[in-house]
Structures are given as structure tokens and as C-alpha cells.
mmCIF file of C-alpha atoms in Angstrom:
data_model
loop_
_atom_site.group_PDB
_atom_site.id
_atom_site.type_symbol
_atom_site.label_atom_id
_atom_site.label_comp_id
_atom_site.label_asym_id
_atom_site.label_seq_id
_atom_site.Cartn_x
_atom_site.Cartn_y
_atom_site.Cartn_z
ATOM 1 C CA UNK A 1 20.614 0.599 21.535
ATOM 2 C CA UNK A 2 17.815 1.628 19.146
ATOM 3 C CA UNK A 3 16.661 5.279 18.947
ATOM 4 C CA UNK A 4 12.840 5.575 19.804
ATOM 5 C CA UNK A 5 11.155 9.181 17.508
ATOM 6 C CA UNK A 6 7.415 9.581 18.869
ATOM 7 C CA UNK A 7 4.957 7.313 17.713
ATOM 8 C CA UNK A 8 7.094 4.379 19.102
ATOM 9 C CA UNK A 9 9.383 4.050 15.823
ATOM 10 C CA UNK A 10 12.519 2.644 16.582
ATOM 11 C CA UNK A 11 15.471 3.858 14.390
ATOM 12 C CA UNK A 12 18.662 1.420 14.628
ATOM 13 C CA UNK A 13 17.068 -1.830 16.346
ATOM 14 C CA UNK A 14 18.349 -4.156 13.390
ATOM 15 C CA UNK A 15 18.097 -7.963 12.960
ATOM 16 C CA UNK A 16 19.563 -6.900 9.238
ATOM 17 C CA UNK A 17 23.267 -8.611 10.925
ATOM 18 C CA UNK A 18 25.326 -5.169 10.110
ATOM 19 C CA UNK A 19 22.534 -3.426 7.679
ATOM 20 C CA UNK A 20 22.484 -0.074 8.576
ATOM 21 C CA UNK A 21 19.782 0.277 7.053
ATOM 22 C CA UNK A 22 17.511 -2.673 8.359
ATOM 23 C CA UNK A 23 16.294 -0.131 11.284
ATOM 24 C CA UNK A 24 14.716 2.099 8.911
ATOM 25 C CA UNK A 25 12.953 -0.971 7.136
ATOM 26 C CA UNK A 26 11.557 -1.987 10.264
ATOM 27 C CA UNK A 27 9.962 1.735 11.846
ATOM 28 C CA UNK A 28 8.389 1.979 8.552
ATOM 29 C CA UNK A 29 7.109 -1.716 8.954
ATOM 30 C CA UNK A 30 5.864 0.207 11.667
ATOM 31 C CA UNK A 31 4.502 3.033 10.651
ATOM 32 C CA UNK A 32 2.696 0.704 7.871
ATOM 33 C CA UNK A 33 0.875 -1.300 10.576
ATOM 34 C CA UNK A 34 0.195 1.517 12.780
ATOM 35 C CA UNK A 35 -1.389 3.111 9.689
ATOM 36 C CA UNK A 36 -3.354 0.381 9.078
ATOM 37 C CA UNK A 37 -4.760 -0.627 12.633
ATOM 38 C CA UNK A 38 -5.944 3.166 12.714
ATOM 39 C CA UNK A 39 -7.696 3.176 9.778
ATOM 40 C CA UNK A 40 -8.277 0.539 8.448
ATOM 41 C CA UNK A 41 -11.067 -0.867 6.324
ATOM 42 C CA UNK A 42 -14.059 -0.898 8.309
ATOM 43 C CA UNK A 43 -15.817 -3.926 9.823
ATOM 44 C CA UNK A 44 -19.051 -4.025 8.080
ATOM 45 C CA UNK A 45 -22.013 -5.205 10.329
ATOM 46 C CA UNK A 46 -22.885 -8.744 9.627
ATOM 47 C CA UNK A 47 -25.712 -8.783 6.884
ATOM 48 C CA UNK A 48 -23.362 -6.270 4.837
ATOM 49 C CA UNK A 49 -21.726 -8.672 2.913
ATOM 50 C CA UNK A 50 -25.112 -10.780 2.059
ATOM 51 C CA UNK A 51 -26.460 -7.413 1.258
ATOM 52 C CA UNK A 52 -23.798 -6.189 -1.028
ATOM 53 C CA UNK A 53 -23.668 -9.423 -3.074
ATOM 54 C CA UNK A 54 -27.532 -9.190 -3.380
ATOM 55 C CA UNK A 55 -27.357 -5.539 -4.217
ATOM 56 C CA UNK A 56 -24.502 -6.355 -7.188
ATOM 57 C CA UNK A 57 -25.814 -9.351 -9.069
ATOM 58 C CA UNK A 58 -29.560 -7.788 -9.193
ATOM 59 C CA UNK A 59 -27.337 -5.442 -11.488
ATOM 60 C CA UNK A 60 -25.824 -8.554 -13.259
ATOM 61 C CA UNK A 61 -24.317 -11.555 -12.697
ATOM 62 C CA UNK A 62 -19.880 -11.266 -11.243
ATOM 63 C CA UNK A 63 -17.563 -14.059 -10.315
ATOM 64 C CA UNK A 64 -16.253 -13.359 -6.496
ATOM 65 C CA UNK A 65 -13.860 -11.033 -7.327
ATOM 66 C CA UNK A 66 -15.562 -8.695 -9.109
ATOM 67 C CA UNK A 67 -17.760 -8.642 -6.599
ATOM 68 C CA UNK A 68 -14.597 -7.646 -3.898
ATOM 69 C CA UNK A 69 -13.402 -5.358 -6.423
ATOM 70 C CA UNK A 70 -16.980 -3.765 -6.907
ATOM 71 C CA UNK A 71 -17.812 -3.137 -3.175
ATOM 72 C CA UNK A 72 -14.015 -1.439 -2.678
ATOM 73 C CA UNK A 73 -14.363 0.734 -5.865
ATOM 74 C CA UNK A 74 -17.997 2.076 -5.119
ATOM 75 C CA UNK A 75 -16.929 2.519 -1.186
ATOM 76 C CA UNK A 76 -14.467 4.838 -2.714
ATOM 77 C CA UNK A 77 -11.941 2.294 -1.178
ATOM 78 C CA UNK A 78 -13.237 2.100 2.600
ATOM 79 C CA UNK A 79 -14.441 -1.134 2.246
ATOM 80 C CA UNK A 80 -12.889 -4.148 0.673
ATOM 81 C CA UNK A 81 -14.229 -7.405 2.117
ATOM 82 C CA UNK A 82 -11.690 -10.147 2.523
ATOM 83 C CA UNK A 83 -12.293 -13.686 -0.150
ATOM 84 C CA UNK A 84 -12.642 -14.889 3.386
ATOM 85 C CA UNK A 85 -16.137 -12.903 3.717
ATOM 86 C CA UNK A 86 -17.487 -13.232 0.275
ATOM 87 C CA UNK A 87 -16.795 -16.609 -1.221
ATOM 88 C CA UNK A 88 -18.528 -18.300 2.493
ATOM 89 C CA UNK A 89 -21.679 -15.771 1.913
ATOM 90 C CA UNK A 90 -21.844 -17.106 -1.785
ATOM 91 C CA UNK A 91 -22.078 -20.632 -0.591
ATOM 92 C CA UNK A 92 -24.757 -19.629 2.185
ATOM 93 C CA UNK A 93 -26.778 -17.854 -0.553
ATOM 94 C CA UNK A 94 -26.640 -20.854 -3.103
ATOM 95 C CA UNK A 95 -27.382 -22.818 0.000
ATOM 96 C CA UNK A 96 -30.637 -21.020 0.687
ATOM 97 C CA UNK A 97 -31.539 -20.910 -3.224
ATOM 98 C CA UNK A 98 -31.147 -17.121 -3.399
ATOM 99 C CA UNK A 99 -28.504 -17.330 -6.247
ATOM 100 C CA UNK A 100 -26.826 -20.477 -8.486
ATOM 101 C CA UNK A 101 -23.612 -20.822 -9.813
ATOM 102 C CA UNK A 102 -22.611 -20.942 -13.394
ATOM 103 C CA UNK A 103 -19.077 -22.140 -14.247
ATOM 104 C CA UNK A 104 -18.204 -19.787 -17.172
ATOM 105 C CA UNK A 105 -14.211 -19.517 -18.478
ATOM 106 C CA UNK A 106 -12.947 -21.726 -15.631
ATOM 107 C CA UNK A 107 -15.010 -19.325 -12.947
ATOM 108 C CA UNK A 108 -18.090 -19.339 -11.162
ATOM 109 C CA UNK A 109 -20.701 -17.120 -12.158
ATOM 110 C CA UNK A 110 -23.238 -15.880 -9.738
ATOM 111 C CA UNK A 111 -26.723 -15.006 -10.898
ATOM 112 C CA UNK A 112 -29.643 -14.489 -8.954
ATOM 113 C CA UNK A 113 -32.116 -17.027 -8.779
ATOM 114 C CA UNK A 114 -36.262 -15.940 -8.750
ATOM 115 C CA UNK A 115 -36.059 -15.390 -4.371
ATOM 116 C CA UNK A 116 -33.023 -13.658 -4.928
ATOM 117 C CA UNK A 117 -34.373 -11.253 -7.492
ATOM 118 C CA UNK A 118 -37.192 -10.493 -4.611
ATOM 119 C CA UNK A 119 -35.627 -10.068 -1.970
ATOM 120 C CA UNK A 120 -33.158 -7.287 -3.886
ATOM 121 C CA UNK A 121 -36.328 -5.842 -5.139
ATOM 122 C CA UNK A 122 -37.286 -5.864 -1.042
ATOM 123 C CA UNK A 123 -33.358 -4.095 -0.217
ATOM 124 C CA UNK A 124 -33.769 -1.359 -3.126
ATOM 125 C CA UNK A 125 -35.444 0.600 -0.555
ATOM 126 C CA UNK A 126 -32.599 1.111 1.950
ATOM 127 C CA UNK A 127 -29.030 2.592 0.892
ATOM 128 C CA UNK A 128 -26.275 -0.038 -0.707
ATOM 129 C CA UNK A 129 -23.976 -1.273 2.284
ATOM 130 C CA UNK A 130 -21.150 0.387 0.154
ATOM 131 C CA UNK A 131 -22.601 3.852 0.512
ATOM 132 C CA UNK A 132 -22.710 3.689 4.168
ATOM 133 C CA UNK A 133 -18.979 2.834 4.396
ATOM 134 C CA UNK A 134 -17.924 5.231 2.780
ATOM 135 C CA UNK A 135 -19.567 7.413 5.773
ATOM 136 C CA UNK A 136 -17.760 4.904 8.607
ATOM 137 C CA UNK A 137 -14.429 6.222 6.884
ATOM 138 C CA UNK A 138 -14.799 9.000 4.786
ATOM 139 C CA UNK A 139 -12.310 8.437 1.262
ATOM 140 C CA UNK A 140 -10.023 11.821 2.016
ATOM 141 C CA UNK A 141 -9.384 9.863 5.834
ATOM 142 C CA UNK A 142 -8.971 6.658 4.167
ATOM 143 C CA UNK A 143 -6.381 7.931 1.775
ATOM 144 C CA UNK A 144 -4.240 9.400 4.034
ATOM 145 C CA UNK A 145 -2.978 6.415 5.532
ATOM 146 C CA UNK A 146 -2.514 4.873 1.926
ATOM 147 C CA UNK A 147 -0.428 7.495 1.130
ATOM 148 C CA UNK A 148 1.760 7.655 4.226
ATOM 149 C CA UNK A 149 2.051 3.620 3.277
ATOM 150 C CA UNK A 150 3.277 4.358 0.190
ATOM 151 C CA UNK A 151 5.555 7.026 1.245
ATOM 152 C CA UNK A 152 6.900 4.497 3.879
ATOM 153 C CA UNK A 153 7.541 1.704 0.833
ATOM 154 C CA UNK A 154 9.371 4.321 -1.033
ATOM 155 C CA UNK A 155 11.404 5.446 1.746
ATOM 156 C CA UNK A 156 12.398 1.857 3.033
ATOM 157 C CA UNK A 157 13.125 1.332 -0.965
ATOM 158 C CA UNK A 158 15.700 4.085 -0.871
ATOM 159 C CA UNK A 159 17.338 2.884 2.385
ATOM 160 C CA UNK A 160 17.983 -0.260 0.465
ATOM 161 C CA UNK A 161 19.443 0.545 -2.518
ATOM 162 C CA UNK A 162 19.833 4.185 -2.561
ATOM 163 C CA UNK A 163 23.289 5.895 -2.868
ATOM 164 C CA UNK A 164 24.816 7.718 0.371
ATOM 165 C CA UNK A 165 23.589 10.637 -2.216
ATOM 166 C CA UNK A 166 20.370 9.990 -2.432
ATOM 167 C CA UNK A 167 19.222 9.045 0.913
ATOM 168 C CA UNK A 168 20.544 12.017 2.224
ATOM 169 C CA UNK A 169 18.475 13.795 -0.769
ATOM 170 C CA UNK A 170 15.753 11.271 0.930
ATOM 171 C CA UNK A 171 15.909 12.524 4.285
ATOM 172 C CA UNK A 172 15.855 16.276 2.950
ATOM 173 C CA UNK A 173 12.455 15.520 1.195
ATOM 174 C CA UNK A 174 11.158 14.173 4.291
ATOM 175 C CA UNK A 175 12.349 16.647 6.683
ATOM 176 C CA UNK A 176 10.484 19.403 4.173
ATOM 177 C CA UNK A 177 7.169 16.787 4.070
ATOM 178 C CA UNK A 178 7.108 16.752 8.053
ATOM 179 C CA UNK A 179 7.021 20.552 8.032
ATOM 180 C CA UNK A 180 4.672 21.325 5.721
ATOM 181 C CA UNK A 181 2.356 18.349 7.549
ATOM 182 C CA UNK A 182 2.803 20.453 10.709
ATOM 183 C CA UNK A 183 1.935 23.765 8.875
ATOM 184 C CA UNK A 184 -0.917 22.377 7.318
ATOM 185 C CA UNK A 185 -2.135 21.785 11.162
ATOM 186 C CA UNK A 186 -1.048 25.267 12.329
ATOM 187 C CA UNK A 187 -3.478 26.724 9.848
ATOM 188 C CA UNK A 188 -6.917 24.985 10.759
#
């Protein structure tokens, strides 16, 4: 029968067929989803998208994944719209003439076309949809979970193909990290 530790992580429940080590693999599967359905990157009101891609090629003109990349490095990471967000919103804006498309080293190039130059001019005025993620998740929340992510890939690494030495090395590490989590609460 599987050990449950609080936070519903279940230590021992193995499909791994005699891996002792599949349980561990799985509570930081986990721990990885939990950590992403609690904060995770923000749904952006609809118009956000349109806005951003407006906002970026009045700068100059990006294929769609500079664009992604652009919105999630200027959110400060809280916000990285899914292909599945941008690449439809470029299609509506080439539909309604507010930008063409340029094929240009086996990409498309947006630009802004003359009504998409105006009505950037017209969004100037209000803050870039970027900026106000970055307030729906603030970066030092949003990093948090990417950390305990990455912590959870390295652990689940070790369980894999660590030596009995250094997993127990491993645990030591983590026992101390759990501590000094706690005493970082005690303080505040």
C-alpha cells in the first residue's frame, strides 16, 4: 500500500513493475502538476493577446515566436501565451488588414499594416498587457513554483540513477531544504 505525506503525495504506489523508485517519480509528477495548477501562467483576458501582438510589432516587425518569447520575457515570466493563442490572433489580424505577412528565411514576418499602426498609436495610452501580468502573478510568486519544479526533476533524476550513496545524500539535502522552508515561515 502506498504511503500518503500531506499534500496528497503518494510515496510507494508504483506501476514501475519492481522499481523502487517509480513511487518517488510519480509524487514528484505530483508535486510538478500541483505546482503548476496553483500558479500557473495566468489567463489573460481576451483582447490581451490582440493587444500584445499590436503593442510588439508597432516596435518592429517578429515571426510568432518571438512574439511568445517577447510577452513571457517582459512579463518577467508570468505570462507565456500558448502558439495556440497567438498564431489564430495573427490570422484574425491579417484577416481584418491590421497587419500582413512577409515570408522571410522560411518564416512569416508580421508587420503592421497603415490601421494597424493607428490603432497601436490609439493603445499607447493604456499599460502593455505584459505589464499587468506581471501584477496577476507577481515574478518572486511565479518563481517559486519553477523552482520547486526543478527541484522535483532533480530529485526524481537521482531516484533513477543515483547510487544507494547518493540518494541517501539526496534525502539529507531535502530534509535540511524542508526545514529551513519552515523557518523561513516561523520568522514572518
Amino acid at each position: 500500500m502506498a504511503n500518503t505525506v500531506p499534500g496528497g503525495f503518494n510515496f510507494g504506489a508504483s506501476s514501475g513493475a519492481g522499481n523502487p523508485f517509480a513511487g518517488v517519480w510519480e509524487a514528484m509528477e505530483q508535486m510538478r502538476h500541483g505546482f503548476e495548477q496553483r500558479v500557473s501562467s495566468p489567463r489573460m483576458a481576451r483582447g490581451d493577446v490582440r493587444a500584445a501582438v499590436i503593442a510588439l510589432l508597432a516596435e518592429k516587425p517578429m515571426h510568432g515566436y518571438q512574439i511568445i518569447s517577447e510577452i513571457s520575457e517582459r512579463s518577467g515570466g508570468a505570462w507565456k501565451p500558448s502558439a495556440g493563442s497567438v498564431y489564430p490572433t495573427l490570422q484574425l489580424l491579417a484577416d481584418e488588414g491590421m497587419i500582413t505577412a512577409e515570408e522571410q528565411g522560411g518564416r512569416k514576418t508580421y508587420s503592421l499594416t497603415d490601421a494597424g499602426i493607428a490603432e497601436s498609436e490609439d493603445a499607447a495610452t493604456r499599460p502593455a498587457p505584459w505589464e499587468s501580468a506581471g501584477q496577476r502573478t507577481p515574478h518572486h510568486i511565479a518563481a517559486l513554483p519553477k523552482a520547486g519544479m526543478e527541484l522535483a526533476s532533480a530529485t526524481a533524476q537521482l531516484a533513477r540513477t543515483g547510487t544507494s550513496e547518493q540518494v541517501e545524500e539526496g534525502v539529507a539535502i531535502l530534509e535540511g531544504a524542508r526545514r529551513k522552508l519552515y523557518a523561513i515561515l516561523a520568522e514572518g
